[in-house]
Amino acid sequence: MPNTDDSETKPAGELSRRALIAATGFAGLGLLGSERASARDGSLHIDGSNSMEADIDADGHSLVNLDDISAADDHSSWSSSGSGNGNLQLWDSTQGKPLVRAREGGELLLDADTKLIGGLSVADWKVVDVVEAGGDPTGGESINPVLEDEFADNVVFVFPQGTYYMDARFEKTGFENVAFVGQPRATIRVDEPYEQLSRLFILGSSTDNTDPSYENSVTFRNLTFDIDNGSSQNPGCPLIIARPTNRLVIDGVRIEGEMQFADGSYDGNDGYATVNPWVTGEGGHGYVSIVARDGGKYDPDTGSTNHPVGIGVQSESKGILHFYGCDIRGFPNNGLYIKGGERAVIERCFAANNQVANIRTGQNMSIRDCHVRVDGNVNSDFGKTNGIRIDEGNTIVERTKVEMLDGDGAAVKQLFKDDGEVTVRNVDITLDVGTIRALDITGADATDESVYDNVRIKGSGSDTYNYAVKVTRPYVTFRNCHVNVPDMRGITLQAPYCTINGGYLTSNQYRALGGSGSAPDGDRLTVRDLRLGGSLHVPSDWENVTLADIRLDGGSVDVDASDTVERNVR
């Protein structure tokens, strides 16, 4: 799980060199020697002959089909087919940051101080030292004139450590590559309220281009945006609207200060979000890692379209987007709103106390190893506060923790759209509010399957009549799920073609598992291999019900439906 306190630590999921060696099983291999590590039997040994045919797991990052690990006198190396999801890095413990980070089959991310020899190069780019070009690193004078004067088709702006003031929009299209890099880290300060500055960076157009070099890439790295101007009217402009064709990198970006306003009337709803990371070309790729802990201002007199989102991606975006290690808190109109792209991966992110949904997804999404928490500072009159909201199908949520310690929504809410399967697996939910739900699964007309596998629900929430899990969607399967809510009802099934296979369900309230009494005919409900601590009620109007291998831990079965098969219920 990612780090969730306010201290400065290494990014979530990143290991020291010693920990990385230990986690991958390299300890004791003598990597500075001349031997070769190999494994055909699934273990590591040194024999100087064979290649490795085993999977390596480094804190959850697998290196699949690792073909070779070798060591020479001056370096060690590994080679791979590129089909895994591994992340490797060289960590500088003195400076407390990675020098190089490589993602298997993907990008190579470099610190600004790292010198490249061969391979990736910016030799053909115009490199602008902002201070040498006349920029003020004390924040006294605006750097907008420097950026305008020095801009070129291929340009990287290097910001030496300091604070730089911007007072006007910087908008460019038609370039090839542009980058803004702190060295080692720099701050960009924005003071103007929305009425004076409605957008800060707008880079790229919102349409796909046939020229592969047109608006090829946009990069922001190692920059802090300071929007706390010390008044009651902080800036409200989106800080980054980036829409390259092929490659986007927003890495090591921090936002300090509360966003005041959002304007949803601008160009594809760009104005909603503090950061808008798009990729407009099919097959393009984006990597985003942002920390924004101060959130946005809630105003009860302002409409919903004028409340800011943390990170927003609309359906016009294409390509593959990877959100890694983001920390998004306290936005009144969604935290991570990721609705566009061919595919998106939200990994090792932390989201807390964001209104509507902390993480909200569209089609072809994957949420993994994330942590979501609602524990206060939620404005309940601006829509339900959900942990994770799944708006569309072909979505996977896995190895994720959701804590609902406050709020009025659901830990995981699945909406009605029928456009692909949904899988939620290996998820832990804490439910300490009795009037909300751990799982709210809706969509009465759905035909695609939804699978909830090894979902573990516990909590101190107390409500005599509320169910922790409500299902109004057909074709839902629960596999080995554990629901432990002693002071709430457990699961209510109000849709046909549902299955509970394995797991444990306990509730001291009437009905640990029950129906609505108004479900459609031909329910085809199957419950098997379940430990039941409470009562199971089957309404009289249900049909085609099978109860098999149910162990009653002090509970009971109350069957009103005549068309019910019971086998080994004890």
XYZ file of C-alpha atoms in Angstrom, residues 40-512:
473
model
C 15.287 -23.827 -14.624
C 13.746 -25.280 -11.501
C 12.169 -22.009 -10.330
C 14.952 -21.163 -7.852
C 18.057 -19.027 -8.134
C 21.441 -20.669 -8.306
C 24.795 -19.950 -9.890
C 26.200 -22.341 -12.415
C 27.479 -20.046 -15.168
C 25.545 -21.782 -17.932
C 21.782 -21.552 -18.222
C 19.308 -18.724 -18.600
C 16.582 -18.008 -16.086
C 13.116 -19.389 -16.702
C 11.376 -18.182 -13.555
C 9.231 -15.270 -12.472
C 10.696 -12.779 -10.014
C 8.489 -10.766 -7.693
C 9.872 -7.475 -6.363
C 7.295 -6.092 -3.923
C 4.482 -6.996 -6.292
C 6.278 -5.969 -9.498
C 6.830 -9.160 -11.476
C 9.520 -9.594 -14.079
C 7.972 -12.235 -16.283
C 9.996 -14.319 -18.744
C 13.285 -13.018 -17.420
C 15.668 -14.460 -19.947
C 19.019 -13.660 -18.433
C 20.708 -12.109 -15.381
C 24.443 -11.666 -15.799
C 27.329 -9.843 -14.131
C 30.621 -8.583 -15.489
C 33.546 -6.846 -13.824
C 31.989 -3.372 -14.108
C 28.209 -3.887 -14.298
C 25.274 -6.233 -13.825
C 22.413 -6.579 -16.293
C 19.112 -8.315 -16.943
C 17.272 -8.978 -20.163
C 13.575 -9.644 -20.621
C 11.011 -10.264 -23.317
C 9.185 -7.185 -22.015
C 5.912 -8.945 -21.205
C 5.900 -8.260 -17.470
C 4.948 -5.274 -15.325
C 8.226 -4.786 -13.488
C 9.627 -1.520 -12.192
C 13.373 -1.273 -11.543
C 15.285 1.722 -10.328
C 18.646 2.962 -9.099
C 18.082 4.822 -5.836
C 20.404 7.578 -4.598
C 20.115 7.302 -0.803
C 22.151 10.468 -0.228
C 19.830 12.657 -2.291
C 16.751 10.602 -1.468
C 15.555 10.141 -5.048
C 15.817 7.709 -7.977
C 18.514 8.323 -10.568
C 16.968 5.985 -13.122
C 13.611 4.210 -13.133
C 12.744 1.664 -15.820
C 9.363 0.079 -16.414
C 9.450 -3.247 -18.219
C 8.236 -2.884 -21.780
C 7.761 0.845 -21.234
C 9.558 4.067 -20.456
C 12.925 4.979 -18.982
C 12.537 7.864 -16.520
C 15.636 9.881 -15.622
C 16.434 12.319 -12.861
C 17.408 15.754 -14.128
C 20.985 15.264 -12.839
C 21.480 11.911 -14.558
C 23.747 12.019 -17.594
C 22.787 9.842 -20.544
C 25.439 8.189 -22.672
C 23.922 6.996 -25.934
C 20.308 5.896 -26.376
C 17.681 8.488 -25.514
C 18.956 11.978 -26.171
C 17.842 15.597 -26.291
C 20.865 16.565 -28.324
C 18.666 18.098 -31.011
C 16.549 20.019 -28.522
C 17.040 23.595 -27.476
C 18.046 23.485 -23.782
C 17.096 26.667 -21.902
C 18.401 27.391 -18.426
C 15.599 29.665 -17.225
C 17.911 31.683 -14.939
C 20.602 32.146 -17.574
C 17.885 33.284 -19.974
C 16.864 36.033 -17.548
C 14.304 34.344 -15.309
C 14.094 35.414 -11.667
C 14.587 32.412 -9.300
C 13.372 34.443 -6.314
C 9.801 34.823 -7.606
C 9.987 38.586 -7.879
C 9.410 38.937 -11.619
C 7.253 36.887 -13.977
C 9.045 34.336 -16.134
C 6.351 34.360 -18.827
C 8.430 36.634 -21.105
C 11.367 34.214 -20.878
C 9.191 31.218 -21.760
C 7.666 33.073 -24.709
C 11.004 34.324 -26.047
C 12.834 31.007 -25.752
C 10.102 28.631 -26.932
C 11.008 26.401 -29.902
C 9.714 23.280 -31.666
C 12.005 21.074 -29.549
C 12.781 22.705 -26.227
C 13.465 21.763 -22.624
C 13.214 24.468 -19.989
C 15.504 23.696 -17.049
C 14.553 25.385 -13.762
C 17.454 25.576 -11.278
C 16.362 25.323 -7.665
C 14.302 28.366 -6.740
C 10.827 29.913 -6.972
C 9.508 31.224 -10.291
C 6.455 33.439 -10.678
C 3.954 33.116 -13.551
C 1.185 35.665 -14.083
C -0.204 34.726 -17.499
C -1.301 31.754 -19.547
C 1.372 29.841 -21.489
C -0.391 28.168 -24.430
C 1.304 26.466 -27.396
C 0.297 24.157 -30.237
C 2.108 22.869 -33.304
C 5.414 22.123 -31.559
C 7.249 18.790 -31.608
C 8.569 18.270 -28.064
C 8.484 20.448 -24.955
C 9.687 19.780 -21.397
C 9.772 21.665 -18.085
C 12.215 20.165 -15.583
C 13.281 21.249 -12.090
C 16.958 20.734 -11.354
C 16.926 19.164 -8.879
C 13.568 20.689 -7.929
C 11.906 24.067 -8.451
C 8.690 25.865 -7.515
C 6.315 27.735 -9.828
C 4.187 30.251 -7.939
C 0.784 31.410 -9.127
C -1.045 34.211 -7.278
C -3.765 35.474 -9.608
C -7.391 34.476 -8.945
C -9.481 32.876 -11.679
C -10.897 36.175 -12.934
C -7.372 37.244 -13.923
C -5.863 33.884 -14.912
C -8.194 31.106 -16.076
C -5.538 28.652 -17.363
C -1.785 28.276 -16.719
C -0.220 25.727 -19.118
C -2.091 24.599 -22.245
C 0.159 22.444 -24.430
C -1.154 20.639 -27.489
C -4.471 20.561 -29.304
C -7.455 18.365 -28.526
C -7.478 16.393 -31.789
C -5.520 13.450 -33.161
C -2.934 14.350 -35.815
C -1.708 12.285 -38.736
C 1.830 13.668 -38.486
C 3.510 11.479 -35.820
C 5.944 14.260 -34.879
C 3.247 16.910 -34.416
C 2.945 17.774 -30.717
C 4.837 14.564 -30.087
C 5.592 14.884 -26.363
C 5.025 16.989 -23.246
C 7.027 16.562 -20.025
C 6.753 18.100 -16.561
C 9.163 16.809 -13.928
C 10.334 17.740 -10.419
C 8.159 20.843 -10.099
C 6.015 22.190 -7.257
C 3.095 24.477 -8.066
C 2.477 26.894 -5.203
C -1.058 28.302 -5.412
C -1.393 29.434 -1.799
C -1.272 33.221 -2.111
C -2.200 33.864 1.499
C -5.619 35.332 0.728
C -9.161 33.999 0.658
C -9.013 33.809 -3.152
C -6.350 31.347 -4.187
C -5.936 30.723 -7.926
C -8.606 28.597 -9.556
C -7.046 27.925 -12.927
C -6.182 24.446 -14.210
C -2.423 24.246 -13.827
C -1.601 21.749 -16.571
C -3.670 20.966 -19.660
C -1.382 18.661 -21.629
C -2.525 17.014 -24.875
C 0.430 15.573 -26.804
C -0.028 13.063 -29.592
C 2.352 10.329 -28.448
C 4.068 10.802 -25.105
C 3.183 12.522 -21.844
C 5.223 12.512 -18.630
C 4.079 14.343 -15.485
C 6.409 12.997 -12.797
C 7.370 14.324 -9.399
C 4.807 17.145 -9.566
C 3.384 18.578 -6.349
C 0.565 21.088 -5.833
C 0.545 23.137 -2.634
C -2.482 25.229 -1.754
C -6.235 24.813 -2.070
C -7.739 25.225 -5.543
C -10.543 27.793 -5.433
C -12.603 27.418 -8.572
C -13.277 25.293 -11.632
C -14.747 26.244 -14.984
C -16.452 23.388 -16.775
C -17.380 25.442 -19.817
C -13.995 25.274 -21.554
C -12.936 22.939 -24.388
C -14.079 19.436 -23.527
C -14.521 20.130 -19.808
C -10.788 20.735 -19.367
C -11.599 23.409 -16.840
C -12.923 21.014 -14.208
C -9.587 19.522 -13.245
C -6.480 20.935 -11.641
C -4.395 18.726 -13.947
C -5.682 17.436 -17.300
C -3.362 14.746 -18.736
C -4.450 13.609 -22.201
C -2.850 11.669 -25.032
C -4.567 12.415 -28.332
C -2.921 9.808 -30.573
C -3.920 6.154 -30.831
C -1.156 4.086 -29.239
C 0.275 7.028 -27.311
C 1.389 6.676 -23.714
C 1.180 8.852 -20.611
C 2.781 8.522 -17.171
C 1.415 10.669 -14.320
C 2.625 10.945 -10.714
C 1.168 13.911 -8.792
C 0.790 14.869 -5.124
C -2.061 17.296 -4.320
C -2.977 17.108 -0.641
C -4.665 20.479 -0.156
C -7.615 19.769 -2.455
C -10.204 22.298 -3.557
C -12.606 24.756 -2.009
C -16.256 23.856 -1.506
C -18.795 26.660 -1.933
C -22.466 25.789 -1.243
C -23.542 28.707 -3.418
C -21.626 27.477 -6.480
C -22.927 24.882 -8.939
C -21.291 21.491 -9.287
C -19.554 22.398 -12.556
C -17.561 25.054 -10.735
C -16.007 22.782 -8.151
C -12.547 21.436 -8.982
C -11.461 17.864 -9.719
C -7.972 16.699 -8.766
C -6.919 14.861 -11.944
C -9.372 14.740 -14.858
C -9.269 12.746 -18.089
C -12.201 13.003 -20.489
C -13.360 10.537 -23.131
C -11.577 12.426 -25.920
C -8.222 11.168 -24.638
C -6.687 8.152 -26.362
C -3.664 5.960 -25.802
C -2.589 4.272 -22.578
C -2.373 6.238 -19.336
C -0.508 5.105 -16.230
C -1.183 6.891 -12.926
C 1.453 5.839 -10.402
C 1.935 6.930 -6.795
C -0.516 9.836 -6.944
C -1.751 11.335 -3.658
C -5.012 13.246 -4.175
C -7.025 14.594 -1.248
C -9.933 16.891 -0.474
C -11.372 17.823 -3.880
C -15.121 18.561 -3.861
C -15.774 17.188 -7.375
C -13.969 13.817 -7.707
C -10.352 13.026 -6.889
C -9.088 10.972 -9.833
C -11.655 11.208 -12.626
C -10.256 8.903 -15.311
C -12.814 8.412 -18.074
C -10.733 8.449 -21.281
C -8.000 6.549 -23.080
C -7.683 3.175 -24.766
C -6.688 1.849 -21.349
C -5.692 3.310 -17.999
C -3.834 1.846 -15.034
C -4.222 3.504 -11.631
C -1.498 2.009 -9.460
C -0.286 2.587 -5.906
C -2.307 5.774 -5.577
C -3.784 7.246 -2.400
C -7.063 9.175 -2.520
C -8.866 10.618 0.502
C -11.948 12.736 1.228
C -12.749 13.601 -2.364
C -16.410 14.268 -3.059
C -18.557 12.212 -5.498
C -15.773 9.627 -5.875
C -12.188 9.353 -4.749
C -11.396 7.252 -7.827
C -13.874 7.224 -10.722
C -13.273 5.150 -13.829
C -14.578 4.644 -17.349
C -14.023 1.870 -19.867
C -10.941 -0.430 -19.869
C -9.544 0.557 -16.482
C -7.371 -1.167 -13.905
C -7.067 -0.075 -10.267
C -4.375 -1.932 -8.368
C -2.555 -1.607 -5.048
C -4.376 1.615 -4.173
C -5.599 3.004 -0.856
C -8.816 5.008 -0.539
C -9.971 6.618 2.691
C -12.952 8.727 3.732
C -12.598 9.980 7.298
C -13.978 13.517 7.343
C -14.086 16.918 5.642
C -16.762 15.690 3.252
C -19.541 18.000 2.031
C -22.558 15.722 1.938
C -24.812 18.212 0.133
C -22.710 17.922 -3.024
C -23.512 14.310 -3.935
C -22.604 10.992 -2.374
C -19.008 10.398 -1.333
C -17.946 7.075 -2.835
C -14.615 5.374 -2.379
C -14.353 3.872 -5.866
C -17.007 4.440 -8.524
C -17.029 2.119 -11.545
C -19.003 3.810 -14.301
C -18.226 1.397 -17.164
C -17.082 -2.129 -17.890
C -13.886 -4.010 -18.702
C -12.631 -2.831 -15.350
C -10.502 -4.582 -12.729
C -9.994 -3.497 -9.126
C -7.433 -5.558 -7.234
C -5.173 -5.553 -4.172
C -6.766 -2.358 -2.911
C -7.893 -1.073 0.500
C -10.963 1.145 1.022
C -11.693 2.682 4.427
C -15.116 4.274 4.931
C -14.776 5.831 8.370
C -17.146 8.675 7.455
C -19.189 9.755 4.444
C -22.506 8.969 2.807
C -21.716 6.895 -0.306
C -20.377 3.387 -0.851
C -16.896 1.942 -0.602
C -17.289 0.502 -4.121
C -20.194 1.593 -6.315
C -20.793 -0.103 -9.659
C -23.152 1.776 -11.950
C -25.596 0.676 -14.580
C -23.706 0.691 -17.879
C -23.557 -2.689 -19.595
C -20.380 -2.548 -21.647
C -18.047 -5.235 -20.377
C -17.247 -7.385 -17.389
C -16.158 -6.038 -14.013
C -13.817 -7.873 -11.641
C -13.138 -6.801 -8.053
C -10.688 -9.087 -6.276
C -8.462 -9.149 -3.214
C -9.983 -5.954 -1.849
C -10.251 -5.024 1.850
C -13.102 -2.749 2.948
C -13.589 -1.183 6.382
C -17.134 0.048 6.992
C -17.522 2.075 10.179
C -20.661 3.964 9.078
C -23.861 1.931 9.376
C -25.940 4.011 6.984
C -23.765 3.420 3.909
C -22.712 0.328 1.960
C -19.499 -1.506 1.321
C -20.727 -2.631 -2.116
C -23.553 -1.015 -4.091
C -23.919 -2.981 -7.331
C -26.528 -1.523 -9.688
C -27.722 -1.986 -13.271
C -30.989 -3.902 -13.601
C -30.660 -4.501 -17.377
C -27.049 -5.719 -17.416
C -26.045 -8.862 -19.286
C -22.279 -8.852 -18.644
C -20.913 -10.680 -15.613
C -19.540 -8.986 -12.522
C -17.248 -11.016 -10.251
C -16.337 -10.106 -6.670
C -13.548 -12.441 -5.571
C -11.981 -12.542 -2.103
C -13.487 -9.231 -1.022
C -13.154 -8.858 2.752
C -15.601 -6.517 4.493
C -15.495 -5.642 8.179
C -16.445 -2.724 10.362
C -18.209 -1.250 13.351
C -21.041 0.388 11.418
C -24.395 -0.002 13.126
C -27.821 0.111 11.485
C -30.665 -2.334 12.059
C -32.095 -2.122 8.548
C -29.196 -1.291 6.208
C -27.377 -3.989 4.253
C -23.598 -3.751 3.863
C -23.933 -5.194 0.329
C -26.830 -4.419 -2.006
C -27.155 -6.056 -5.439
C -29.720 -4.827 -7.954
C -27.744 -6.045 -10.950
C -28.038 -9.538 -12.517
C -25.132 -11.849 -13.266
C -23.154 -11.037 -10.140
C -20.925 -13.709 -8.593
C -19.321 -13.603 -5.149
C -16.381 -15.979 -4.664
C -14.860 -16.560 -1.245
C -15.979 -13.192 0.067
C -15.992 -12.452 3.803
C -18.603 -10.079 5.209
C -18.276 -9.457 8.949
C -20.708 -6.706 10.001
C -22.107 -7.701 13.400
C -24.338 -4.629 13.776
C -25.694 -4.400 10.220
C -27.492 -6.650 7.806
C -25.205 -8.500 5.421
C -26.167 -8.985 1.754
C -29.429 -8.338 -0.084
C -29.870 -9.805 -3.565
C -32.528 -8.046 -5.630
C -31.648 -9.316 -9.099
C -31.635 -12.675 -10.914
C -28.739 -14.910 -11.906
C -26.641 -14.236 -8.831
C -24.249 -16.701 -7.194
C -22.502 -16.843 -3.834
C -19.751 -19.452 -3.892
C -17.713 -19.865 -0.727
C -16.816 -17.391 1.954
C -18.150 -16.311 5.333
C -21.074 -14.073 6.227
C -21.979 -12.953 9.723
C -24.518 -10.497 11.115
C -26.313 -10.261 14.438
C -29.132 -8.392 12.765
C -32.096 -10.140 11.163
C -31.041 -11.477 7.768
C -27.375 -11.869 7.087
